[in-house]
PDB file of N, CA and C in Angstrom:
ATOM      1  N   UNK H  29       0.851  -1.176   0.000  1.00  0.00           N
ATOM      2  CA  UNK H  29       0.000   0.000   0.000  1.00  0.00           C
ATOM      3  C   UNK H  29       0.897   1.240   0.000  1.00  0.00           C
ATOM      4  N   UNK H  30       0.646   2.144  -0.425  1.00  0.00           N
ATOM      5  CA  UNK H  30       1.317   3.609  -0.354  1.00  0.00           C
ATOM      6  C   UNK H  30       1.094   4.399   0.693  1.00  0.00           C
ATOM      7  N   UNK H  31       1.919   5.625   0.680  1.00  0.00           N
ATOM      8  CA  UNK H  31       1.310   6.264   2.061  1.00  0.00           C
ATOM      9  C   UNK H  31       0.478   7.160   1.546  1.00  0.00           C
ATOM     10  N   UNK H  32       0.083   7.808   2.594  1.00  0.00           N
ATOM     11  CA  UNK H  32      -1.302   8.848   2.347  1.00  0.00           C
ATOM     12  C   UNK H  32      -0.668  10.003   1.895  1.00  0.00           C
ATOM     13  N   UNK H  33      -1.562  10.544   0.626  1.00  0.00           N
ATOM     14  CA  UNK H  33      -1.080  11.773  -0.146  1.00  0.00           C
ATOM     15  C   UNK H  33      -1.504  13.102   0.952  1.00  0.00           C
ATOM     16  N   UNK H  34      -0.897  14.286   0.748  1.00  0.00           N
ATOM     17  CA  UNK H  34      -1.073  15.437   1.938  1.00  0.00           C
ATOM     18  C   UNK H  34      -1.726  16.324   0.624  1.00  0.00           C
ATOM     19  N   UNK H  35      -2.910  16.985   1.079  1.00  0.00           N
ATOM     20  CA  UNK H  35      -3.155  17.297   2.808  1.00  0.00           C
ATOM     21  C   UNK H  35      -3.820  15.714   2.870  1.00  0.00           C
ATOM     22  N   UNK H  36      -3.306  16.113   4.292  1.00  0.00           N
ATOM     23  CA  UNK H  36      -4.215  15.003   5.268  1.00  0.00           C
ATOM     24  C   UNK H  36      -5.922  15.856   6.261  1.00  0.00           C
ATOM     25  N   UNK H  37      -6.721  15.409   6.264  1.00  0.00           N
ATOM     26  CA  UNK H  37      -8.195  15.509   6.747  1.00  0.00           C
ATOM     27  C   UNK H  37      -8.551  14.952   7.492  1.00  0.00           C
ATOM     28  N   UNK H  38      -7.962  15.426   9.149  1.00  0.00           N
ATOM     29  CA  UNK H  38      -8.488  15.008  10.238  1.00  0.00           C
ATOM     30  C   UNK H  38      -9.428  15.261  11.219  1.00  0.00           C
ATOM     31  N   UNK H  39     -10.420  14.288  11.787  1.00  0.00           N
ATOM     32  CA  UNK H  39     -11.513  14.295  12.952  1.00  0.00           C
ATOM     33  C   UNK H  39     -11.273  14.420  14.192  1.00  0.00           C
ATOM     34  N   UNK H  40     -11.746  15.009  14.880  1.00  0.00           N
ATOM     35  CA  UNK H  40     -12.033  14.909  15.846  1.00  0.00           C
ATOM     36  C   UNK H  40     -12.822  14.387  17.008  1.00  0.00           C
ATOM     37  N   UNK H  41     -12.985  14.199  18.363  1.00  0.00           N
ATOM     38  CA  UNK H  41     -14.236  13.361  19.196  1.00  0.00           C
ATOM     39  C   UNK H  41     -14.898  14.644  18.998  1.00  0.00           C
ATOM     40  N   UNK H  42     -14.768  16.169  18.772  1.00  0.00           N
ATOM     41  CA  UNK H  42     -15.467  16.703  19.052  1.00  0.00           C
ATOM     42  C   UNK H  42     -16.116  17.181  17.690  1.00  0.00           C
ATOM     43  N   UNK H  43     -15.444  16.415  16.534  1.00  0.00           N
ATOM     44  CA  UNK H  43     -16.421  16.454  15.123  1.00  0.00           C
ATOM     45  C   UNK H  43     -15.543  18.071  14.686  1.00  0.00           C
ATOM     46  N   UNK H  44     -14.120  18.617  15.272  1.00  0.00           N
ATOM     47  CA  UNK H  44     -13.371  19.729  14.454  1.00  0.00           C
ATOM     48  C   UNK H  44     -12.521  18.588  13.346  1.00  0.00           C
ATOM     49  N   UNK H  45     -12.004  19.490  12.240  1.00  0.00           N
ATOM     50  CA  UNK H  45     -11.419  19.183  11.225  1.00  0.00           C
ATOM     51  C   UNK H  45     -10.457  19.863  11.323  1.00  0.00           C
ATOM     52  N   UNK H  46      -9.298  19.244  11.250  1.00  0.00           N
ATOM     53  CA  UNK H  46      -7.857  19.636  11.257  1.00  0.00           C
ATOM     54  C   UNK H  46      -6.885  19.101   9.702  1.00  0.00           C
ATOM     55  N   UNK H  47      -6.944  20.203   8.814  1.00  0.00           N
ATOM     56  CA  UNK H  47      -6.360  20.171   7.600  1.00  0.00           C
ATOM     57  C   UNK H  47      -4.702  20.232   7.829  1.00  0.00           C
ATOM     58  N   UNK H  48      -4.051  19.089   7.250  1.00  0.00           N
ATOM     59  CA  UNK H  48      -2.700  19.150   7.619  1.00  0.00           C
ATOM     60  C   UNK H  48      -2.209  18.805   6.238  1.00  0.00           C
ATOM     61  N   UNK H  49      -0.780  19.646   6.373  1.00  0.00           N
ATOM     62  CA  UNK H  49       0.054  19.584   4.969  1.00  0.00           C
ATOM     63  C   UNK H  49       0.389  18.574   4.539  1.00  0.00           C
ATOM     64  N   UNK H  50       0.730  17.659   5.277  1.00  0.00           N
ATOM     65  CA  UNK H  50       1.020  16.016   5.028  1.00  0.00           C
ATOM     66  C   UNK H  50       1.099  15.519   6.030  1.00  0.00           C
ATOM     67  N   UNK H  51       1.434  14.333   5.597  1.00  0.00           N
ATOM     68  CA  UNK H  51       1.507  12.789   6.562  1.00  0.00           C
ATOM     69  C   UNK H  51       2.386  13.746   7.966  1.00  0.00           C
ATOM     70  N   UNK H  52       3.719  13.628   7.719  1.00  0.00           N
ATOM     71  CA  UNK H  52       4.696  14.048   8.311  1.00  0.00           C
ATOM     72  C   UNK H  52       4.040  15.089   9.336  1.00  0.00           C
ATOM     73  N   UNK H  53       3.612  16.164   8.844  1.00  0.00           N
ATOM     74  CA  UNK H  53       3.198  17.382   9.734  1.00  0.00           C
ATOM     75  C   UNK H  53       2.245  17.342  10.861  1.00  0.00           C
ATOM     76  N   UNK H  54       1.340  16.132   9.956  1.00  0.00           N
ATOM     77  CA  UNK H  54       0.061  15.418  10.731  1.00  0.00           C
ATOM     78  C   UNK H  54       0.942  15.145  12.110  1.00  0.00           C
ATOM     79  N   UNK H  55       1.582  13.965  11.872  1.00  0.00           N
ATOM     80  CA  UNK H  55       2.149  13.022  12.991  1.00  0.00           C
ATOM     81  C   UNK H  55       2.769  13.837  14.139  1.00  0.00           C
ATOM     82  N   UNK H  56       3.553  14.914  13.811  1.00  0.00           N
ATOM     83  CA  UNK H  56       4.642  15.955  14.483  1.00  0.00           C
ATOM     84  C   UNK H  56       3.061  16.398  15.369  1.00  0.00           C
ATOM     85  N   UNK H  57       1.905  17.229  14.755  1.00  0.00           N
ATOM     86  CA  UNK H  57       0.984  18.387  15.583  1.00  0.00           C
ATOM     87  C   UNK H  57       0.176  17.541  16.242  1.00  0.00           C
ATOM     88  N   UNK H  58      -0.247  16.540  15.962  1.00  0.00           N
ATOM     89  CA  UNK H  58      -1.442  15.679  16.491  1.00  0.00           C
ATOM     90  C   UNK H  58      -0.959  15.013  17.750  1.00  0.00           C
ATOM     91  N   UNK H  59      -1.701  15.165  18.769  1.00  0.00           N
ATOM     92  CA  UNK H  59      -0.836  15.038  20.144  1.00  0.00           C
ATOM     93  C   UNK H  59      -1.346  13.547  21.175  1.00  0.00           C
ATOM     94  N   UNK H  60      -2.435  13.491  20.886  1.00  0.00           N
ATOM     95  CA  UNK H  60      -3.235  12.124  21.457  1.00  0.00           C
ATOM     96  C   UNK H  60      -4.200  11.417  20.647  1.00  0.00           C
ATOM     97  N   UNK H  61      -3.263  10.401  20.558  1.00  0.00           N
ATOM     98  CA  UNK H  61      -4.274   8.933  19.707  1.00  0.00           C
ATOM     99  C   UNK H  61      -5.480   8.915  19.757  1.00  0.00           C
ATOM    100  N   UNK H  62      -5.582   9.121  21.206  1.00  0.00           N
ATOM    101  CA  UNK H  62      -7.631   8.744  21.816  1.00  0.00           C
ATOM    102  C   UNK H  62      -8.311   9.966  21.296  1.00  0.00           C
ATOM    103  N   UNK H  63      -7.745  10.939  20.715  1.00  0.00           N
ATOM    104  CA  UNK H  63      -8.643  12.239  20.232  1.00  0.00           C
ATOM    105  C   UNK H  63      -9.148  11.985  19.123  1.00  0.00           C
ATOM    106  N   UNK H  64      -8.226  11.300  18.425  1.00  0.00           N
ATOM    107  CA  UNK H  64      -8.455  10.782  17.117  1.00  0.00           C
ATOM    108  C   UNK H  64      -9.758  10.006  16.745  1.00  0.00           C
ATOM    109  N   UNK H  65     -10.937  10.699  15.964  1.00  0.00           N
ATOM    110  CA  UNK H  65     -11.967   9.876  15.539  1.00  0.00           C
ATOM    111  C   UNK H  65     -11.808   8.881  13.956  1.00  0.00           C
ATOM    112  N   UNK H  66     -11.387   9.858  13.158  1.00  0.00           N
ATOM    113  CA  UNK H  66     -11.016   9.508  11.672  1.00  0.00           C
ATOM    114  C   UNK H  66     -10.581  10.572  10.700  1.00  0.00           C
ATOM    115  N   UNK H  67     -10.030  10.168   9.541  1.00  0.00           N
ATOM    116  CA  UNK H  67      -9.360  11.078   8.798  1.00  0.00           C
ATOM    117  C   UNK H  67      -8.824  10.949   7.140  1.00  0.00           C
ATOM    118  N   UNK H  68      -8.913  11.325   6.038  1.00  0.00           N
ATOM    119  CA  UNK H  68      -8.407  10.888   5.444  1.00  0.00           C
ATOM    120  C   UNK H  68      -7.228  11.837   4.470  1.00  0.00           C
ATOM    121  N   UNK H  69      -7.016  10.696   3.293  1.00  0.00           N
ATOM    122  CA  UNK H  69      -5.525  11.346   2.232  1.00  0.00           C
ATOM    123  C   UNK H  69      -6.363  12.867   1.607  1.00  0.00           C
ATOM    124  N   UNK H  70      -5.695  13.013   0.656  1.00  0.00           N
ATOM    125  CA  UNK H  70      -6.043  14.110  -0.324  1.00  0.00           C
ATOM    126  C   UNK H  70      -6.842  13.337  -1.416  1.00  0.00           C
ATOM    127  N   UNK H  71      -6.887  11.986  -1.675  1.00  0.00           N
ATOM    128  CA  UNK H  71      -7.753  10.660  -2.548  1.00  0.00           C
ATOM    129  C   UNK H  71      -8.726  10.740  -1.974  1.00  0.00           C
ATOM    130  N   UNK H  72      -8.874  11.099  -0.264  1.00  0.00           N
ATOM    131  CA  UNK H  72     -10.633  10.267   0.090  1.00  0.00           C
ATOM    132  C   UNK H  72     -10.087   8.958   0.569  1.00  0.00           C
ATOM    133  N   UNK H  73      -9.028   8.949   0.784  1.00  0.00           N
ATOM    134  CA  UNK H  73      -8.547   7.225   1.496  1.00  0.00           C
ATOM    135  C   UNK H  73      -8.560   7.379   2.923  1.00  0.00           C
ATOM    136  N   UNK H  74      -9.350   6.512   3.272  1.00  0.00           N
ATOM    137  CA  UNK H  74      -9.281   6.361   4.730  1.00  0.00           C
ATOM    138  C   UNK H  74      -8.365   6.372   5.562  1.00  0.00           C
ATOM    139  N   UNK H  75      -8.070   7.182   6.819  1.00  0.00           N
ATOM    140  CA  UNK H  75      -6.609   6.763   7.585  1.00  0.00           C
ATOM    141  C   UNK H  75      -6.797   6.384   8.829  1.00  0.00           C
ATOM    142  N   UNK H  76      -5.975   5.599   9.594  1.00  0.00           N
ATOM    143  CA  UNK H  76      -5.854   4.963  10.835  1.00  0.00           C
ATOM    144  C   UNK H  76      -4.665   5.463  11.261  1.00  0.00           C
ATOM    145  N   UNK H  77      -5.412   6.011  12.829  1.00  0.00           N
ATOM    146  CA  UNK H  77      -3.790   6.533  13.621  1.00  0.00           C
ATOM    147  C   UNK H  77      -3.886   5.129  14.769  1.00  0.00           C
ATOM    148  N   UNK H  78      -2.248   5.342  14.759  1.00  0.00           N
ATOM    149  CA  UNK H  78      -2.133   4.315  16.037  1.00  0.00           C
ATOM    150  C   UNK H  78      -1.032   5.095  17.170  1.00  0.00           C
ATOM    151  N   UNK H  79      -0.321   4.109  17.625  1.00  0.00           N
ATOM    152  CA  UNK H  79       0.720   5.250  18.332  1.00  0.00           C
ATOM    153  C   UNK H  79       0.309   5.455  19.735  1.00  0.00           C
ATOM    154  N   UNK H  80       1.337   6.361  20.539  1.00  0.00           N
ATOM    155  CA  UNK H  80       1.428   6.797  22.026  1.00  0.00           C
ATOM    156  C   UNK H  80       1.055   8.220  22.006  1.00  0.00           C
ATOM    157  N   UNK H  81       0.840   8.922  23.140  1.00  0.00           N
ATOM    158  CA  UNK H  81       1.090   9.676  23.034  1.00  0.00           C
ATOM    159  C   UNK H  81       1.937  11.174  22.328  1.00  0.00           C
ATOM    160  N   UNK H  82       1.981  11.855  21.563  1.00  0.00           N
ATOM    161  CA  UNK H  82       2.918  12.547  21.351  1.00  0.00           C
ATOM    162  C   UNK H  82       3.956  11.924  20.336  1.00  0.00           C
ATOM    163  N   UNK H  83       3.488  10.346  20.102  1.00  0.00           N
ATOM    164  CA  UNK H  83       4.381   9.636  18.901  1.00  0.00           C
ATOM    165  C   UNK H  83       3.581   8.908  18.253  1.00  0.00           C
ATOM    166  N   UNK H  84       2.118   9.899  17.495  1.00  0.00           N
ATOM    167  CA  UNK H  84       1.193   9.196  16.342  1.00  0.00           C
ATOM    168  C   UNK H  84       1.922   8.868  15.271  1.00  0.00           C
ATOM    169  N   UNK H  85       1.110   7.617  14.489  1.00  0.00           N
ATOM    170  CA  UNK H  85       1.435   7.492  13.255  1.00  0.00           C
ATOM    171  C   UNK H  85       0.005   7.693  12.322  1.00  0.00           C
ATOM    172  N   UNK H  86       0.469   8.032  11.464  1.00  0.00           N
ATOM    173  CA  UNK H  86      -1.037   7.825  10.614  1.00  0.00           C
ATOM    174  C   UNK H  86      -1.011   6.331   9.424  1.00  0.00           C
ATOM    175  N   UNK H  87      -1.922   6.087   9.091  1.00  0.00           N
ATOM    176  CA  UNK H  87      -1.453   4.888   7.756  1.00  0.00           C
ATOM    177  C   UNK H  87      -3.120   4.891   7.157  1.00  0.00           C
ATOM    178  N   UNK H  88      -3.214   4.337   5.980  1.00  0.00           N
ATOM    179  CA  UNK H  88      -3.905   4.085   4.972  1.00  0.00           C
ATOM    180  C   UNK H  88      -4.474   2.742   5.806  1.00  0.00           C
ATOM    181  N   UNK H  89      -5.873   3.222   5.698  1.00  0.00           N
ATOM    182  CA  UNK H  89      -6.895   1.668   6.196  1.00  0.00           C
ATOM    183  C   UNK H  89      -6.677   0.578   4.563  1.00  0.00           C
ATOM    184  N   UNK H  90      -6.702   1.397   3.041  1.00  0.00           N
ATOM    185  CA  UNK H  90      -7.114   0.722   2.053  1.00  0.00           C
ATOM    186  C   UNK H  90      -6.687   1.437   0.562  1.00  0.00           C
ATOM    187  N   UNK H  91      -7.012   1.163  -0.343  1.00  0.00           N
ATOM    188  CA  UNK H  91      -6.791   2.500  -1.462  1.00  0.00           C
ATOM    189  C   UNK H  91      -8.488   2.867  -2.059  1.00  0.00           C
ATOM    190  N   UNK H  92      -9.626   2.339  -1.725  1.00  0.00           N
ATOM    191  CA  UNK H  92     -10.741   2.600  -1.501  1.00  0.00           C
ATOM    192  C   UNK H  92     -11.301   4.135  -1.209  1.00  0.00           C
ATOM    193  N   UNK H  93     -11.301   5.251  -2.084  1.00  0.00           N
ATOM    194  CA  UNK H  93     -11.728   6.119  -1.174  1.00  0.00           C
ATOM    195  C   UNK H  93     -13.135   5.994  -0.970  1.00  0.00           C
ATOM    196  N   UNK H  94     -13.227   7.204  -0.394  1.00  0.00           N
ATOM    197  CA  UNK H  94     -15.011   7.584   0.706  1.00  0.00           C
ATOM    198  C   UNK H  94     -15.037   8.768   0.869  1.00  0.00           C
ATOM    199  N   UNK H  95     -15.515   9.087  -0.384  1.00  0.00           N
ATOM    200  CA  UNK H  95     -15.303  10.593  -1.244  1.00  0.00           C
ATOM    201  C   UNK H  95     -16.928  11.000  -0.152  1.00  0.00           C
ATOM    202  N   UNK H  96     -17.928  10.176   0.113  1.00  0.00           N
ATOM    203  CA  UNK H  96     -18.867  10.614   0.332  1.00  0.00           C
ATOM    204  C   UNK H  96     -19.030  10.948   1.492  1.00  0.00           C
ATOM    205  N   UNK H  97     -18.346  10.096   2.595  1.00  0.00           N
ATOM    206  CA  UNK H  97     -18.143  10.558   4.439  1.00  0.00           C
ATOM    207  C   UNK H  97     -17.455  11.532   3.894  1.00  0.00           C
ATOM    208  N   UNK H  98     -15.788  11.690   3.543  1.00  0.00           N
ATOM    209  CA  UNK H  98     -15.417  13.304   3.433  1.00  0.00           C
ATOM    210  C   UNK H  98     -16.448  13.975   3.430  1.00  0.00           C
ATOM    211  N   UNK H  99     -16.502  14.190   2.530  1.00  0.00           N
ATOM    212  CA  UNK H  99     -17.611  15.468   2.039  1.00  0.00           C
ATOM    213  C   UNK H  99     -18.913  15.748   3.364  1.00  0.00           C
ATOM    214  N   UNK H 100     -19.345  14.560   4.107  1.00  0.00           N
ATOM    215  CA  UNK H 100     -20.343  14.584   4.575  1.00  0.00           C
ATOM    216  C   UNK H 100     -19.802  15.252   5.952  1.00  0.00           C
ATOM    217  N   UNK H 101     -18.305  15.133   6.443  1.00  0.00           N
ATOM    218  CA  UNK H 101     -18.024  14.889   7.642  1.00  0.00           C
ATOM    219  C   UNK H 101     -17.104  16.692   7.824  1.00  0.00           C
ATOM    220  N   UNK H 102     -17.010  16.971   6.463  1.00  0.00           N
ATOM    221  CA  UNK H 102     -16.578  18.107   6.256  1.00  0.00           C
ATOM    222  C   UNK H 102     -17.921  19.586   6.057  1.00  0.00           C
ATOM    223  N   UNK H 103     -18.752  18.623   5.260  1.00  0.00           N
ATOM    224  CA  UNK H 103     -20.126  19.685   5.810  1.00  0.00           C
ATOM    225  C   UNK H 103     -20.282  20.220   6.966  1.00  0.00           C
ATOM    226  N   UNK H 104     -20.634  18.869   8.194  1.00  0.00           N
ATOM    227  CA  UNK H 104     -21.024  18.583   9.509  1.00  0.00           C
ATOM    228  C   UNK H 104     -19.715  19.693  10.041  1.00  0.00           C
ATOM    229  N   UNK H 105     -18.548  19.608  10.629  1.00  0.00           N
ATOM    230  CA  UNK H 105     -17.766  20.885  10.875  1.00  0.00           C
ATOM    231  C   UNK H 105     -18.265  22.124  10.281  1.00  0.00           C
ATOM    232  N   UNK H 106     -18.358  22.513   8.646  1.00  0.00           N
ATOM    233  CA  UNK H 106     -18.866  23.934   8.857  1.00  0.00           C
ATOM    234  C   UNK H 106     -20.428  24.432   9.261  1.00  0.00           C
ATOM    235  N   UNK H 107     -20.890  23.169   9.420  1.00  0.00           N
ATOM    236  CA  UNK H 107     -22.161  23.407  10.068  1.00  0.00           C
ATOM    237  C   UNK H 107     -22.052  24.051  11.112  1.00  0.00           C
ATOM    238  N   UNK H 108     -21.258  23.328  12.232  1.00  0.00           N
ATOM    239  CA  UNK H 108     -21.113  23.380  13.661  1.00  0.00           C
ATOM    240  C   UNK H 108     -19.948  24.531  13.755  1.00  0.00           C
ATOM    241  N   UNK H 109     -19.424  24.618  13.091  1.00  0.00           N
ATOM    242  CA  UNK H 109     -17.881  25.406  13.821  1.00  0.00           C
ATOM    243  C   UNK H 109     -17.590  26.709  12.331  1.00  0.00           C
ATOM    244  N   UNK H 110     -17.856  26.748  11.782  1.00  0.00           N
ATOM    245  CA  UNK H 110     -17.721  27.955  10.921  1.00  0.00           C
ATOM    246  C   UNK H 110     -19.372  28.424  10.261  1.00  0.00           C
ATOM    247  N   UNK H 111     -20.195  28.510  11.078  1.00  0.00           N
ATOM    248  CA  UNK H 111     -21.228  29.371  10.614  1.00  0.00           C
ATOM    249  C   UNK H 111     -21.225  30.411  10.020  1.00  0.00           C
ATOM    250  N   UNK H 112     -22.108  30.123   8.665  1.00  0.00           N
ATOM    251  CA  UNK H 112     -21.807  31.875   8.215  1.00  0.00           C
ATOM    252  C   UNK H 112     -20.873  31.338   6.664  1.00  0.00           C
ATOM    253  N   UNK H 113     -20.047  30.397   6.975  1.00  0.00           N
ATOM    254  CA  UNK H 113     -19.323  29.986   5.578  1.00  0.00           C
ATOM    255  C   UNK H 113     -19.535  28.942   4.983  1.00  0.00           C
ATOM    256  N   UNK H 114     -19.923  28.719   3.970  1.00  0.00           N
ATOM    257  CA  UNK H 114     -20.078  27.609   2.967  1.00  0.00           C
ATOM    258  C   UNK H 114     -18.769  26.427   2.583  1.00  0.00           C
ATOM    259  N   UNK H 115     -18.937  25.422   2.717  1.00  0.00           N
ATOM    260  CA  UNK H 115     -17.810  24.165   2.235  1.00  0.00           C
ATOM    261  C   UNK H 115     -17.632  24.070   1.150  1.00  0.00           C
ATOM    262  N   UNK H 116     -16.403  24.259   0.668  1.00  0.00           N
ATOM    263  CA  UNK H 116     -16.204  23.790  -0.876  1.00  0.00           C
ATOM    264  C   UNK H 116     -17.607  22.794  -1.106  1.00  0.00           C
ATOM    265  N   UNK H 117     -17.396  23.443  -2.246  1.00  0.00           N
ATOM    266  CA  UNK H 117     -18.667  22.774  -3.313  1.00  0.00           C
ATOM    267  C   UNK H 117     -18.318  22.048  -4.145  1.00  0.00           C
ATOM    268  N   UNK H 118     -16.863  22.141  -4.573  1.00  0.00           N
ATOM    269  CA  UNK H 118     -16.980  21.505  -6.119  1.00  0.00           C
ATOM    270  C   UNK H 118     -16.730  19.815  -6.267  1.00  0.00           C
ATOM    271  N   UNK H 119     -17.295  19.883  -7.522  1.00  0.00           N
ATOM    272  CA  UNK H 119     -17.635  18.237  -7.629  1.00  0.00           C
ATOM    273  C   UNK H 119     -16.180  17.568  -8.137  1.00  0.00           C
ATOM    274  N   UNK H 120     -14.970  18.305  -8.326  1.00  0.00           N
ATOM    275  CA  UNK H 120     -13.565  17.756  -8.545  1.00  0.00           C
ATOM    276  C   UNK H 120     -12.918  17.526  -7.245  1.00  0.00           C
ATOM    277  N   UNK H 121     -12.711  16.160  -6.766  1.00  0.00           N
ATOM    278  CA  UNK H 121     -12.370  16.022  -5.160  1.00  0.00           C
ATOM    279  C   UNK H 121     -11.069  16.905  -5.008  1.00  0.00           C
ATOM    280  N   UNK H 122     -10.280  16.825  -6.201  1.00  0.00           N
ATOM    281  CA  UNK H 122      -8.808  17.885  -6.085  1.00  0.00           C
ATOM    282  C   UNK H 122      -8.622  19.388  -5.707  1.00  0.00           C
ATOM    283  N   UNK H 123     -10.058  19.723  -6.617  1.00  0.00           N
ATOM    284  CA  UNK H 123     -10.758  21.269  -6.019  1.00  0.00           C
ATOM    285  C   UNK H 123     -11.115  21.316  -4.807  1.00  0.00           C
ATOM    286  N   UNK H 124     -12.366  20.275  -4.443  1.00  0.00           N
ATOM    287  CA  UNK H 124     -12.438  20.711  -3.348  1.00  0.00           C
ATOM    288  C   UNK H 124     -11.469  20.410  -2.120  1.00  0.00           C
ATOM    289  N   UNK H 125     -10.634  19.834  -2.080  1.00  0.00           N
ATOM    290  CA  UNK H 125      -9.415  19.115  -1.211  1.00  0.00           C
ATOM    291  C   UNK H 125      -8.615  20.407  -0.776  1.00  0.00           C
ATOM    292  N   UNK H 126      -8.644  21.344  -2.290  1.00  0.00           N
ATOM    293  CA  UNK H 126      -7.533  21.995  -1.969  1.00  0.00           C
ATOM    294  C   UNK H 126      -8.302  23.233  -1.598  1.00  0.00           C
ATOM    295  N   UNK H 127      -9.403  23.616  -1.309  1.00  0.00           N
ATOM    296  CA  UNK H 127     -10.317  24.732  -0.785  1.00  0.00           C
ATOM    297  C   UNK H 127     -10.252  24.545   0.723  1.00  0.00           C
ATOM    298  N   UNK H 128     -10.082  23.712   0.896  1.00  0.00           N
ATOM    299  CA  UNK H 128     -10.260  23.432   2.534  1.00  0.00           C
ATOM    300  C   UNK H 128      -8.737  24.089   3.210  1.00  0.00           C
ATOM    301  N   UNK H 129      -9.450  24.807   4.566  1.00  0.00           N
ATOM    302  CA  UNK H 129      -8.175  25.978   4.951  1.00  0.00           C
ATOM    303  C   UNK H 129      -7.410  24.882   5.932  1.00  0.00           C
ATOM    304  N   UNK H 130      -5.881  25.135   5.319  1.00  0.00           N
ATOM    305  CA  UNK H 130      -4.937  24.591   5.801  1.00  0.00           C
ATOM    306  C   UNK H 130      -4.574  24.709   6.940  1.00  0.00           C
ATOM    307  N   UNK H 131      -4.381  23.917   8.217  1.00  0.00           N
ATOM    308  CA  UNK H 131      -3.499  24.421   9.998  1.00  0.00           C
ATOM    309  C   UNK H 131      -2.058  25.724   8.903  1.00  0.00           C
ATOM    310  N   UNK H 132      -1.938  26.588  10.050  1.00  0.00           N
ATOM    311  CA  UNK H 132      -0.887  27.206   9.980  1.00  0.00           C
ATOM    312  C   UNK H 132      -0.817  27.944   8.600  1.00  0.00           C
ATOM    313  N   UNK H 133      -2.022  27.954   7.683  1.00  0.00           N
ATOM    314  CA  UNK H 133      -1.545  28.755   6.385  1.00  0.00           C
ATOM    315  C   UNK H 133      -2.044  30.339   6.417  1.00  0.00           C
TER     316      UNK H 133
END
């Protein structure tokens, strides 16, 4: 299997989305495993964190994406946490992948 293309598209328990530049950057900012709900590549590929504390890994569940939870799970955040702004719309997953606001940009 390959690794996950960046950005990476991560969940939260509390349903925030944390857009990260890649794999690498992911692993370094993301601080506790158990926070971790789900997440995926810049494909829509599913990812699995495992790991300790303060030493996550991320990895590819499959090469399968789930273009449709994205999208659904990325609505649900600007529902809840950016009122007032609309989610990428577009129907090119590359467009909308890359509309989504980056940690730290």
């Amino acid at each position: 299997m390959t690794d996950p293309l960046g950005p990476v598209i991560l969940f939260d328990a509390d349903h925030h989305m944390y857009v990260l530049r890649d794999r690498g950057s992911a692993e370094e900012w993301w601080e506790m495993p158990d926070d971790y709900v789900c997440g995926f590549d810049a494909l829509a590929r599913p990812l699995r964190m495992a790991g300790e504390p303060h030493q996550v890994t991320l990895e590819l569940t499959g090469d399968e994406p789930a273009e449709a939870d994205l999208r659904r799970l990325v609505a649900g955040h600007y529902r809840r946490f950016l009122r007032g702004q609309a989610p990428p719309r577009s129907s090119d997953l590359s467009v909308f992948v890359a509309e989504l606001p980056v940690e730290g940009s």
